[in-house]
Short mmCIF file of C-alpha atoms and ligand atoms in Angstrom, two decimals:
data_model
loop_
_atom_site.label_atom_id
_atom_site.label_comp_id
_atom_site.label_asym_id
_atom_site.label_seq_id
_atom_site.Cartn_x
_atom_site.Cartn_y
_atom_site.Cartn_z
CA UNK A 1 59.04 -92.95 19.31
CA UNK A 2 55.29 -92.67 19.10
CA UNK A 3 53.38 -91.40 16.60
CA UNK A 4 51.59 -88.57 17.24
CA UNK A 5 50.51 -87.88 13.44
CA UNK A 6 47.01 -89.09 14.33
CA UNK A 7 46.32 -87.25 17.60
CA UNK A 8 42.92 -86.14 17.92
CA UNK A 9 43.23 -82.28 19.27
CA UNK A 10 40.14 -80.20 20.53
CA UNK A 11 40.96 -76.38 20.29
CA UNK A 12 39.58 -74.30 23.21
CA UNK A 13 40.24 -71.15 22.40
CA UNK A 14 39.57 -69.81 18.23
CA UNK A 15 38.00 -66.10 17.55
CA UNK A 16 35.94 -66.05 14.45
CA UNK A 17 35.24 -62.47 13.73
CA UNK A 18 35.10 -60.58 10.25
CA UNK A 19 37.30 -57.38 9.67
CA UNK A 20 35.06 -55.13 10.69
CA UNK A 21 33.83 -56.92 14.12
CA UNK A 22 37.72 -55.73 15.62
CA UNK A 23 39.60 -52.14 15.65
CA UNK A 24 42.61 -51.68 13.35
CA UNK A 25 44.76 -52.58 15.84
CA UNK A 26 43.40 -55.72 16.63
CA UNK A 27 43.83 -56.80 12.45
CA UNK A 28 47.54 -55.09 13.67
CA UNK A 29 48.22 -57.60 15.27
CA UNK A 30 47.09 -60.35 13.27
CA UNK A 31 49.10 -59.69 10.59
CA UNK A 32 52.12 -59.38 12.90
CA UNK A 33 51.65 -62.54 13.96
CA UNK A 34 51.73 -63.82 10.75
CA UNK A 35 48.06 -65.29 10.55
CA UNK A 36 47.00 -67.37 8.10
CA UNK A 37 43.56 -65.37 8.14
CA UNK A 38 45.18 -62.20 6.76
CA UNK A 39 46.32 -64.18 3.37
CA UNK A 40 43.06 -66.24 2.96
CA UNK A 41 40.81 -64.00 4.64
CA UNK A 42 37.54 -65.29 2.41
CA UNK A 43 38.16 -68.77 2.79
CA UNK A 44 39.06 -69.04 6.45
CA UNK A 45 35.50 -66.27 7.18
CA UNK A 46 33.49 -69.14 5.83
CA UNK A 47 32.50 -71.62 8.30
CA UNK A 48 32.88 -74.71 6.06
CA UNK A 49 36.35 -74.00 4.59
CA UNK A 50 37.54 -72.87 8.26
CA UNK A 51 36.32 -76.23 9.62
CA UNK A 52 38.51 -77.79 6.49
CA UNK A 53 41.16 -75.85 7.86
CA UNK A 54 40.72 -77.19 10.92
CA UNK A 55 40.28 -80.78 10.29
CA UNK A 56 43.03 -80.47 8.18
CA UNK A 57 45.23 -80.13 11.32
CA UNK A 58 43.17 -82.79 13.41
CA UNK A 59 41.16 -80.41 15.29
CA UNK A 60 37.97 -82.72 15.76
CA UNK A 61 36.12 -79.82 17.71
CA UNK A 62 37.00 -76.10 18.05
CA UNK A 63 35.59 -73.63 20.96
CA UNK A 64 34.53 -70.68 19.31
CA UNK A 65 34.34 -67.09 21.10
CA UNK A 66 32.40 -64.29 21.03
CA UNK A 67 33.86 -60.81 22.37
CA UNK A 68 31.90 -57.56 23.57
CA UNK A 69 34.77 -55.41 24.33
CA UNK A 70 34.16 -52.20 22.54
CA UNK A 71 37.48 -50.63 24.00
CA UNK A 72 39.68 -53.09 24.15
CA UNK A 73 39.06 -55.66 20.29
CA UNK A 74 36.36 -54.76 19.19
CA UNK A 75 32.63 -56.94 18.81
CA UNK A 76 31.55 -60.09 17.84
CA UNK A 77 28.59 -60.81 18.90
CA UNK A 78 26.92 -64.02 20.32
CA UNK A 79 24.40 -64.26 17.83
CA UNK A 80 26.86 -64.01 14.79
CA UNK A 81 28.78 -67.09 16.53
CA UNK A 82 26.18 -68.92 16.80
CA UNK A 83 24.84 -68.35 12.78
CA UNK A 84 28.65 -68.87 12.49
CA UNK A 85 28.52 -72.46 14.13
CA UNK A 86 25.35 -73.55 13.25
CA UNK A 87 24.54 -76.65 12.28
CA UNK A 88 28.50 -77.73 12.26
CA UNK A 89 29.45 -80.55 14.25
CA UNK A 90 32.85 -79.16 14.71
CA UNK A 91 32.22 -76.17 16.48
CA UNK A 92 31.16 -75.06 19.97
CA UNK A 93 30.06 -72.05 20.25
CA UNK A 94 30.11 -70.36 23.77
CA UNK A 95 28.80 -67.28 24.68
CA UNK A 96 30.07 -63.74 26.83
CA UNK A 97 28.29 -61.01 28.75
CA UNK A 98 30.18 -57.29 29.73
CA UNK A 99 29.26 -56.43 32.74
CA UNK A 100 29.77 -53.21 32.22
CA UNK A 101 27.94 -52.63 29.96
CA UNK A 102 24.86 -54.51 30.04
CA UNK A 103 22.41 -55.32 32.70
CA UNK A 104 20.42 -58.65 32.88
CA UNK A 105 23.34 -61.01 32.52
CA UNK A 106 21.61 -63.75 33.56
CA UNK A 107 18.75 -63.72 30.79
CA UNK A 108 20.75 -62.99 28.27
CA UNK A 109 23.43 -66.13 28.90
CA UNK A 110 20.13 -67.98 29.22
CA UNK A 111 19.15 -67.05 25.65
CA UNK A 112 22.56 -67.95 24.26
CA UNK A 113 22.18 -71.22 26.20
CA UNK A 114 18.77 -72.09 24.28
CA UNK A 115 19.49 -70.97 20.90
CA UNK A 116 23.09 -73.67 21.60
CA UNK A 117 26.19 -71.89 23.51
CA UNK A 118 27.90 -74.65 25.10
CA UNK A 119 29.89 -72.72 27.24
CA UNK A 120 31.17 -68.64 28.42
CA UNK A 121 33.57 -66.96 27.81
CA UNK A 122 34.60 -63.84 30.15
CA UNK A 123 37.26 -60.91 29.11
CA UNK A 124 37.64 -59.34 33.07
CA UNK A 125 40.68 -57.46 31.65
CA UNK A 126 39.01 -56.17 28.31
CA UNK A 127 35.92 -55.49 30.24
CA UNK A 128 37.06 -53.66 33.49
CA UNK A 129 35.44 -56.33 35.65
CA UNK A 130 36.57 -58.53 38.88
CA UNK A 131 35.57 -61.98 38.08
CA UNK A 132 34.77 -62.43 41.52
CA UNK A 133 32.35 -59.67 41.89
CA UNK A 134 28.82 -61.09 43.04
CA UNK A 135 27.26 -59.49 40.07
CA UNK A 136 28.42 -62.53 38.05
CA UNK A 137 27.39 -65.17 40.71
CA UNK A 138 24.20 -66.15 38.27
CA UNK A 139 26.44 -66.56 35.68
CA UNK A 140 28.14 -69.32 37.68
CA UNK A 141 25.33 -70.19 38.74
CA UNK A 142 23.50 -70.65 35.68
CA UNK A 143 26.70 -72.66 34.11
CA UNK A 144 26.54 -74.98 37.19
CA UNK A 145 22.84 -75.65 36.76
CA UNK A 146 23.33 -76.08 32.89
CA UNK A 147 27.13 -78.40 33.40
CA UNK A 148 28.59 -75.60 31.46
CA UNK A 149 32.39 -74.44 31.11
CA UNK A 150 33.71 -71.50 32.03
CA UNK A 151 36.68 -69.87 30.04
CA UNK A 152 38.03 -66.79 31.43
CA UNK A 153 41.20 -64.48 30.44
CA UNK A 154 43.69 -64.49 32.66
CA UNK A 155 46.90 -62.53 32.88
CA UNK A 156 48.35 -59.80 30.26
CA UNK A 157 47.12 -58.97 26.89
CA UNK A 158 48.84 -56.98 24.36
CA UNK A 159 45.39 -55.12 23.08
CA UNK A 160 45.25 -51.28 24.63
CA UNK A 161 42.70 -50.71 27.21
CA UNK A 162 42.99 -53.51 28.89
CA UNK A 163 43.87 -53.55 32.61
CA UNK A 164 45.62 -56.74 34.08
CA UNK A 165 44.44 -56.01 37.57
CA UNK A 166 41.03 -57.77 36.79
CA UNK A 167 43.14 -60.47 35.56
CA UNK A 168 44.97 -62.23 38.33
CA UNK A 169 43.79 -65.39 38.27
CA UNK A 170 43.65 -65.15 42.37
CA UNK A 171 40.23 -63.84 41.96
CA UNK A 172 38.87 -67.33 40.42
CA UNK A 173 40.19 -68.55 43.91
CA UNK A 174 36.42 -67.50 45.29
CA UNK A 175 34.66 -68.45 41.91
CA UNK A 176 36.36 -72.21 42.29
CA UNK A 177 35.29 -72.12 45.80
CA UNK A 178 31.98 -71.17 45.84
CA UNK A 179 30.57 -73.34 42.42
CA UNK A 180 32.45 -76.58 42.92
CA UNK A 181 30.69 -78.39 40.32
CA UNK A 182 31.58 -75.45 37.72
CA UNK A 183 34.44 -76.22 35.64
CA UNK A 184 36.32 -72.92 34.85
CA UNK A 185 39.44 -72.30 32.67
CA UNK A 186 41.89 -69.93 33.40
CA UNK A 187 42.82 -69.03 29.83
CA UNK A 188 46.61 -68.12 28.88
CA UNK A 189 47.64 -69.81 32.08
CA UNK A 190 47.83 -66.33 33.90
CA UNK A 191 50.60 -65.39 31.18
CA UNK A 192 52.97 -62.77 32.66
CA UNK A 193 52.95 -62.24 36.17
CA UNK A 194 50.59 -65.19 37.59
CA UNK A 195 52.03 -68.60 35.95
CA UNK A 196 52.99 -69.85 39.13
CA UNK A 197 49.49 -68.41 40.62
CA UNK A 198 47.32 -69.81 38.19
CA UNK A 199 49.37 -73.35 38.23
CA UNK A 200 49.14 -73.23 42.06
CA UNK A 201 44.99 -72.76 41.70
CA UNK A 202 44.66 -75.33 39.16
CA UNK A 203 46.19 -78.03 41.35
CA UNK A 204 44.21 -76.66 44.70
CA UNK A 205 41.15 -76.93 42.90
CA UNK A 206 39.79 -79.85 41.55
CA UNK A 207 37.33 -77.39 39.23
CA UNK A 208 39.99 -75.34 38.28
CA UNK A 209 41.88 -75.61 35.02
CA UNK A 210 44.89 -74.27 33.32
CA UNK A 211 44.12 -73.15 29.79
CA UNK A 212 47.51 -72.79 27.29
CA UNK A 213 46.81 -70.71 24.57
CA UNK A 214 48.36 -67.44 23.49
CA UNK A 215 51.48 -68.85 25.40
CA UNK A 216 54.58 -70.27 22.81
CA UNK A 217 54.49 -73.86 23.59
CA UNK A 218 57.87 -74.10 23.40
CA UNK A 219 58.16 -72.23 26.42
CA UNK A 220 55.61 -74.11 28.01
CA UNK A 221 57.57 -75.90 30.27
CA UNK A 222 60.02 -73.07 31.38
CA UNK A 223 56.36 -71.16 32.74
CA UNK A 224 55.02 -74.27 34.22
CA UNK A 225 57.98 -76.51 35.21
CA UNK A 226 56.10 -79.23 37.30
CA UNK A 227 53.19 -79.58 34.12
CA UNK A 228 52.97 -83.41 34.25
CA UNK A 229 52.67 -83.20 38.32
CA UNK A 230 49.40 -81.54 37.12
CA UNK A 231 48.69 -82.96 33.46
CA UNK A 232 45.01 -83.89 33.78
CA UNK A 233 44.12 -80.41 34.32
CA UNK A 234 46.07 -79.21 31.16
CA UNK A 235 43.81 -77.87 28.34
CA UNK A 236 45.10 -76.75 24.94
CA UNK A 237 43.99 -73.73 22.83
CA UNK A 238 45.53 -71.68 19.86
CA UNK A 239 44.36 -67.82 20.38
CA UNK A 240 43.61 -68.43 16.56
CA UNK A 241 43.90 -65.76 14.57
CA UNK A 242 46.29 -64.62 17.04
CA UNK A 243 48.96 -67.40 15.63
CA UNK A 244 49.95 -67.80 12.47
CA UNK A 245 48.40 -71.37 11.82
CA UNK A 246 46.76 -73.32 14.12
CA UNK A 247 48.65 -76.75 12.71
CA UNK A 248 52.57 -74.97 14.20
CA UNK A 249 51.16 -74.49 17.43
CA UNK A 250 49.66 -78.40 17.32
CA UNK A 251 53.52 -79.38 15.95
CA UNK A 252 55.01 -77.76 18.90
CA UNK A 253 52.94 -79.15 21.21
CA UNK A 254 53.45 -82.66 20.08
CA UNK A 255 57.54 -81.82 20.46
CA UNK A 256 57.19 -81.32 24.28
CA UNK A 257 59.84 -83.84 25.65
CA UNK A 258 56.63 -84.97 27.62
CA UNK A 259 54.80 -88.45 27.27
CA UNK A 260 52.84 -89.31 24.74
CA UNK A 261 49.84 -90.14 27.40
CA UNK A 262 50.11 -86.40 28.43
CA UNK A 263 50.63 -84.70 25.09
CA UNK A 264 47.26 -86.42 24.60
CA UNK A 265 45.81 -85.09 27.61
CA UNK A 266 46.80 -81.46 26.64
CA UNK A 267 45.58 -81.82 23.22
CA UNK A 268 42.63 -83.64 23.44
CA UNK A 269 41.52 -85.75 26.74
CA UNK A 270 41.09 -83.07 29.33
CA UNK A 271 39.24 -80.39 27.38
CA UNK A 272 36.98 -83.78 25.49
CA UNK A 273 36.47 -84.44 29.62
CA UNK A 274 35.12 -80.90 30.68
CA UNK A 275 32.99 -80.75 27.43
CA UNK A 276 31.60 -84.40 28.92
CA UNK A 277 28.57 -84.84 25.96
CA UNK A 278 29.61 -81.93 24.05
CA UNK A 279 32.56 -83.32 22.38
CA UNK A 280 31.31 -86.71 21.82
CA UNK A 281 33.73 -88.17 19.44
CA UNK A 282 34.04 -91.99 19.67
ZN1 ZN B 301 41.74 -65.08 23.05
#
């Protein structure tokens, strides 16, 4: 059996937020799930000990997410991410726009760009948006020009407000399409209705990935029966604080009757790929 004990892991998907960035119900569910954040909510608010926490699990580099969704979580905003992920190796910090509520999209994922977002993130769902609609086409644009990833919720979500017909990962069929060179993540592998949609996409386009978090890994092969027929286009993430620890979602991942060469890929060699010099590690 190989050992998997010293598997480098990259997380692409970890909200950072204090308790009064997210409504009541968002802290809710937090402690439903069990999170480690409720218990050691000082520590794990503090950059440093968080990266221990991370490292501690051998999570070399962590995606960290903003969210402007007043109705839906609540708001952490880009500029607290980035103070949060400053000058840590660890962490890359991407950035988000609403669409409907702001204007200017463009200059302001510019300005996250310069002051060091390495990627956005987009809530369609949360936000009331089609991720499709031209409105967003400088976005793309912008993280094609700047060999940026895209990460972009797909499929259901428990918080209220939210409205999963924004989130059918079908609409990323046009985004894929028409910015080639843009890598874009369909996070939570269209979870609900759309596995077999968003599994479909990631294998038509080469641009196109399928993003696991918020989805039990155990069940990861029941939603996505024909994973290694796609495994280079496979990218882990936690939901964190939506689990309860980050190191029992890595542990079921590494239990996948898959092989070792893809639970690698999952965990670490895709997502290390799409962050190209962003996640330089070796
Ligand atoms: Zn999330």
């Amino acid at each position: 059996m190989p050992d998997l004990k010293e598997l480098k892991v990259i997380d692409f998907h970890i909200h950072i937020g204090l308790k009064e960035h997210w409504h009541p119900w968002v802290h809710k569910y937090q402690k439903s799930a069990g999170s480690d954040l409720d218990e050691r909510y000082d520590e794990l608010t503090d950059p440093r000990h968080f990266a221990d926490y991370l490292l501690s699990f051998g999570i070399k580099k962590a995606v960290i997410l903003p969210e402007i969704s007043p109705i839906t979580t609540g708001i952490v905003s880009n500029e607290y991410v980035l103070e949060f992920c400053q000058g840590m190796d660890i962490y890359l910090p991407f950035c988000t726009v609403n669409p409907s509520m702001e204007n200017n999209l463009s200059i302001k994922v510019k300005d996250s760009i310069k002051k060091g977002a390495r990627g956005i993130k987009l809530y369609p769902s949360y936000n009331h948006f089609y991720p499709n609609d031209k409105t967003l086409y400088p976005i793309y644009e912008l993280a094609q020009e700047h060999c940026l990833p895209v990460l972009v919720h797909t499929g259901s979500s428990i918080f209220k407000g939210s409205k999963i017909k924004y989130a059918n990962p079908l609409h990323l069929d046009d985004v894929a399409a028409d910015f080639p060179d843009c890598k874009i993540l369909m996070a939570h592998g269209g979870r609900g209705l759309w596995y077999e949609t968003a599994f479909f996409l990631s294998r038509l386009h080469p641009n196109l990935y399928l993003e696991i978090s918020g989805l039990p890994p155990k069940n990861l092969l029941d939603y996505f029966p024909e994973l290694e027929k796609n495994i280079d286009k496979v990218v882990y993430g936690s939901d964190w604080p939506g689990v309860k620890s980050v190191g029992i979602n890595i542990e079921a991942i590494k239990n996948l009757p898959l092989a070792e060469a893809s639970i690698q890929k999952i965990l670490y060699k895709n997502a290390a790929g799409i962050l190209g010099n962003a996640a330089l590690l070796d």
